[in-house]
Amino acid sequence: GAGVSQSPSNKVTEKGKDVELRCDPISGHTALYWYRQSLGQGLEFLIYFQGNSAPDKSGLPSDRFSAERTGGSVSTLTIQRTQQEDSAVYLCASSFTGNSPLHFGNGTRLTVT
Amino acid sequence: TQLLEQSPQFLSIQEGENLTVYCNSSSVFSSLQWYRQEPGEGPVLLVTVVTGGEVKKLKRLTFQFGDARKDSSLHITAAQTGDTGLYLCADLTTSGTYKYIFGTGTRLKVLA
């Protein structure tokens, strides 16, 4: 079956513009995570969705960042008024349950000029 | 807040050499995982360890979990160029909600 799919794979945007990043998790996976990875470093937790529960937004760095998950499947991460420090690879992962191993997409590389 | 520190940060070795990388936690691990990430891809799970003192082997990779469950090591025997990548440890934290947090990573380059 298909793995986690993220789009676009690369995004270049001008400072101040809004961007939307999309994640299609593995079918049947109830948990979905967004992480940010800067310059090949470790992963910074952003937000976590589990089933119909309220998302854990504790990792979002500012109110310019938001995410939603429609119908318990596809998720969109939105960054408003992008800044140069937002440049990074944004990784999405899904898992069968909240404590199952993660399956990652290949990420979206965001460059803010 | 739990912190996962990995060392070394960077490692460059010749093919055929052995190496060990480490992951240390500021608190007891709940469920330690090791991932490997290759350039342009997402991390891929290598192993999960949950019991203190546990040792797991995956071909040339040996994973060890400390008795106190606050540290872990990954040993690679006779490294190959295909082992090149970013090695990440992760823990499942249950502070509030289930949430995986990741270490700082060790970037390994194996030279032919």
Coordinates of C-alpha atoms in Angstrom, one line a residue:
Chain A
G1 CA 0.0 0.0 0.0
A2 CA 1.0 3.6 -0.3
G3 CA 3.0 5.3 2.3
V4 CA 2.7 8.8 3.7
S5 CA 2.5 11.3 0.9
Q6 CA 3.4 15.0 1.2
S7 CA 3.0 17.8 -1.3
P8 CA 4.6 19.8 -2.6
S9 CA 8.0 18.3 -2.3
N10 CA 9.6 21.7 -2.6
K11 CA 8.1 25.2 -2.1
V12 CA 9.8 28.5 -2.6
T13 CA 7.9 31.5 -1.4
E14 CA 8.5 35.2 -0.7
K15 CA 8.6 36.6 2.8
G16 CA 5.2 37.6 4.0
K17 CA 3.2 35.2 1.8
D18 CA 1.1 32.3 3.2
V19 CA 1.8 28.7 2.4
E20 CA -0.1 25.4 2.7
L21 CA 1.6 22.1 3.1
R22 CA -0.4 18.9 2.6
C23 CA -0.1 15.4 4.1
D24 CA -1.9 12.2 3.1
P25 CA -1.3 9.7 5.9
I26 CA -1.5 5.9 5.5
S27 CA -5.1 4.8 5.3
G28 CA -6.4 3.6 8.7
H29 CA -3.7 5.4 10.7
T30 CA -5.4 7.4 13.5
A31 CA -2.4 9.5 14.6
L32 CA -0.8 12.2 12.5
Y33 CA 2.2 14.3 13.4
W34 CA 3.9 17.3 11.9
Y35 CA 7.6 18.0 12.6
R36 CA 10.1 20.6 11.4
Q37 CA 13.7 19.8 10.6
S38 CA 16.2 22.6 10.1
L39 CA 19.5 22.1 8.2
G40 CA 19.6 18.3 8.8
Q41 CA 19.2 18.6 12.5
G42 CA 16.9 16.7 14.8
L43 CA 13.1 16.9 14.5
E44 CA 11.1 19.6 16.3
F45 CA 7.6 18.6 17.2
L46 CA 4.9 20.9 15.9
I47 CA 1.4 19.3 16.3
Y48 CA -0.2 16.0 16.8
F49 CA -3.7 14.7 15.8
Q50 CA -5.2 11.6 17.4
G51 CA -8.5 10.4 16.1
N52 CA -11.3 12.8 17.0
S53 CA -9.5 14.2 20.0
A54 CA -8.5 17.9 20.2
P55 CA -5.0 18.2 18.7
D56 CA -1.9 18.8 20.7
K57 CA -0.7 22.1 19.4
S58 CA 2.0 22.6 22.1
G59 CA 4.9 22.6 19.5
L60 CA 3.6 25.3 17.2
P61 CA 6.2 28.1 17.3
S62 CA 3.8 31.1 16.8
D63 CA 0.3 31.9 16.0
R64 CA 1.3 32.1 12.3
F65 CA 1.3 28.4 12.3
S66 CA -1.9 26.3 12.2
A67 CA -3.0 22.9 11.1
E68 CA -6.1 21.0 10.5
R69 CA -7.0 17.4 9.8
T70 CA -10.2 16.8 7.8
G71 CA -12.3 13.7 8.1
G72 CA -9.5 12.1 10.2
S73 CA -7.4 11.7 7.1
V74 CA -5.7 14.5 5.1
S75 CA -3.9 17.2 7.0
T76 CA -2.8 20.7 6.0
L77 CA -0.2 22.8 7.8
T78 CA -0.6 26.5 7.1
I79 CA 2.1 29.1 7.7
Q80 CA 0.9 32.7 7.4
R81 CA 3.1 35.7 6.7
T82 CA 6.1 33.5 6.2
Q83 CA 9.5 34.6 7.6
Q84 CA 13.0 33.5 6.6
E85 CA 13.4 31.6 9.8
D86 CA 10.5 29.4 8.7
S87 CA 12.8 27.8 6.0
A88 CA 13.1 24.1 6.8
V89 CA 11.9 20.7 5.9
Y90 CA 8.4 20.0 7.2
L91 CA 7.9 16.3 7.8
C92 CA 4.6 14.5 8.3
A93 CA 4.2 11.1 10.0
S94 CA 1.3 8.8 10.8
S95 CA 0.9 5.8 13.0
F96 CA -1.8 3.2 13.5
T97 CA -2.4 4.3 17.1
G98 CA -0.9 6.9 19.3
N99 CA 1.8 4.6 20.6
S100 CA 2.6 2.7 17.3
P101 CA 5.9 3.4 15.4
L102 CA 5.9 6.4 13.0
H103 CA 5.8 6.2 9.2
F104 CA 7.2 9.4 7.7
G105 CA 6.6 11.1 4.4
N106 CA 9.6 12.5 2.4
G107 CA 8.8 16.0 3.6
T108 CA 8.3 19.4 2.1
R109 CA 11.3 21.6 1.7
L110 CA 10.2 25.2 2.3
T111 CA 12.5 28.1 1.3
V112 CA 11.4 31.6 2.2
T113 CA 13.3 34.3 0.2
Chain B
T1 CA 10.4 18.6 29.4
Q2 CA 12.3 15.6 28.4
L3 CA 15.5 16.2 26.4
L4 CA 17.3 13.7 24.2
E5 CA 21.0 14.4 23.6
Q6 CA 22.9 12.4 20.9
S7 CA 26.6 12.2 20.5
P8 CA 28.7 12.6 18.5
Q9 CA 26.9 15.2 16.4
F10 CA 29.0 14.3 13.3
L11 CA 31.0 11.3 12.5
S12 CA 33.1 10.5 9.4
I13 CA 34.7 7.1 9.0
Q14 CA 36.2 4.8 6.5
E15 CA 34.3 1.8 5.2
G16 CA 35.0 -1.2 7.3
E17 CA 35.5 0.6 10.6
N18 CA 33.3 0.1 13.6
L19 CA 31.5 3.0 15.4
T20 CA 29.2 3.7 18.3
V21 CA 26.7 6.5 18.7
Y22 CA 24.9 7.4 21.9
C23 CA 21.5 8.7 23.0
N24 CA 21.0 10.1 26.5
S25 CA 17.7 11.2 28.1
S26 CA 17.1 13.7 30.9
S27 CA 14.4 11.3 32.2
V28 CA 13.6 7.6 32.0
F29 CA 12.6 6.4 28.5
S30 CA 9.1 5.2 28.0
S31 CA 9.7 3.4 24.6
L32 CA 13.0 4.2 22.9
Q33 CA 13.2 4.0 19.1
W34 CA 16.1 4.4 16.7
Y35 CA 15.5 5.8 13.2
R36 CA 17.8 6.4 10.2
Q37 CA 17.2 9.2 7.7
E38 CA 18.8 9.3 4.3
P39 CA 19.1 12.6 2.3
G40 CA 15.8 13.7 0.8
E41 CA 13.7 11.1 2.7
G42 CA 11.9 10.8 5.9
P43 CA 13.2 8.9 8.9
V44 CA 12.7 5.1 8.8
L45 CA 12.3 3.0 12.0
L46 CA 15.2 0.7 12.8
V47 CA 14.3 -0.7 16.2
T48 CA 12.2 -0.3 19.3
V49 CA 13.5 -1.2 22.8
V50 CA 11.5 -1.0 26.0
T51 CA 13.3 -3.2 28.6
G52 CA 16.3 -2.0 30.6
G53 CA 19.4 -3.9 29.6
E54 CA 17.9 -5.1 26.4
V55 CA 20.2 -5.8 23.4
K56 CA 18.8 -6.1 19.9
K57 CA 20.7 -6.9 16.7
L58 CA 19.8 -6.0 13.2
K59 CA 22.4 -7.4 10.8
R60 CA 25.6 -5.3 11.5
L61 CA 23.7 -3.0 13.9
T62 CA 23.6 -3.7 17.7
F63 CA 21.3 -1.6 19.9
Q64 CA 21.8 -1.5 23.6
F65 CA 19.4 0.0 26.2
G66 CA 20.9 1.1 29.5
D67 CA 19.8 -0.7 32.7
A68 CA 18.3 2.5 34.1
R69 CA 16.5 3.2 30.8
K70 CA 18.0 6.6 30.4
D71 CA 20.6 5.9 27.8
S72 CA 21.1 3.8 24.7
S73 CA 23.8 3.1 22.2
L74 CA 23.9 2.0 18.5
H75 CA 27.0 0.1 17.4
I76 CA 27.7 -0.5 13.7
T77 CA 30.2 -3.2 12.8
A78 CA 32.2 -2.9 9.6
A79 CA 30.4 0.2 8.3
Q80 CA 29.4 0.4 4.7
T81 CA 28.7 3.4 2.5
G82 CA 25.0 2.5 2.7
D83 CA 25.0 3.2 6.4
T84 CA 25.5 6.9 5.7
G85 CA 22.7 9.0 7.1
L86 CA 21.3 10.8 10.1
Y87 CA 20.6 8.6 13.1
L88 CA 17.9 9.7 15.4
C89 CA 16.7 8.4 18.7
A90 CA 13.1 9.0 19.8
D91 CA 10.9 8.5 22.8
L92 CA 7.2 8.3 23.3
T93 CA 6.3 10.8 26.0
T94 CA 3.0 10.7 27.7
S95 CA 3.1 14.1 29.2
G96 CA -0.4 15.4 28.4
T97 CA -0.9 13.3 25.2
Y98 CA 1.1 10.6 23.5
K99 CA 3.8 12.4 21.6
Y100 CA 7.1 11.3 20.0
I101 CA 10.1 13.5 20.7
F102 CA 13.4 13.2 18.9
G103 CA 17.0 13.6 19.7
T104 CA 19.4 16.0 18.2
G105 CA 20.7 13.4 15.8
T106 CA 24.1 12.0 14.7
R107 CA 25.1 12.6 11.1
L108 CA 27.2 9.6 9.9
K109 CA 29.3 9.6 6.7
V110 CA 31.0 6.4 5.6
L111 CA 33.7 7.0 3.1
A112 CA 34.6 4.4 0.4

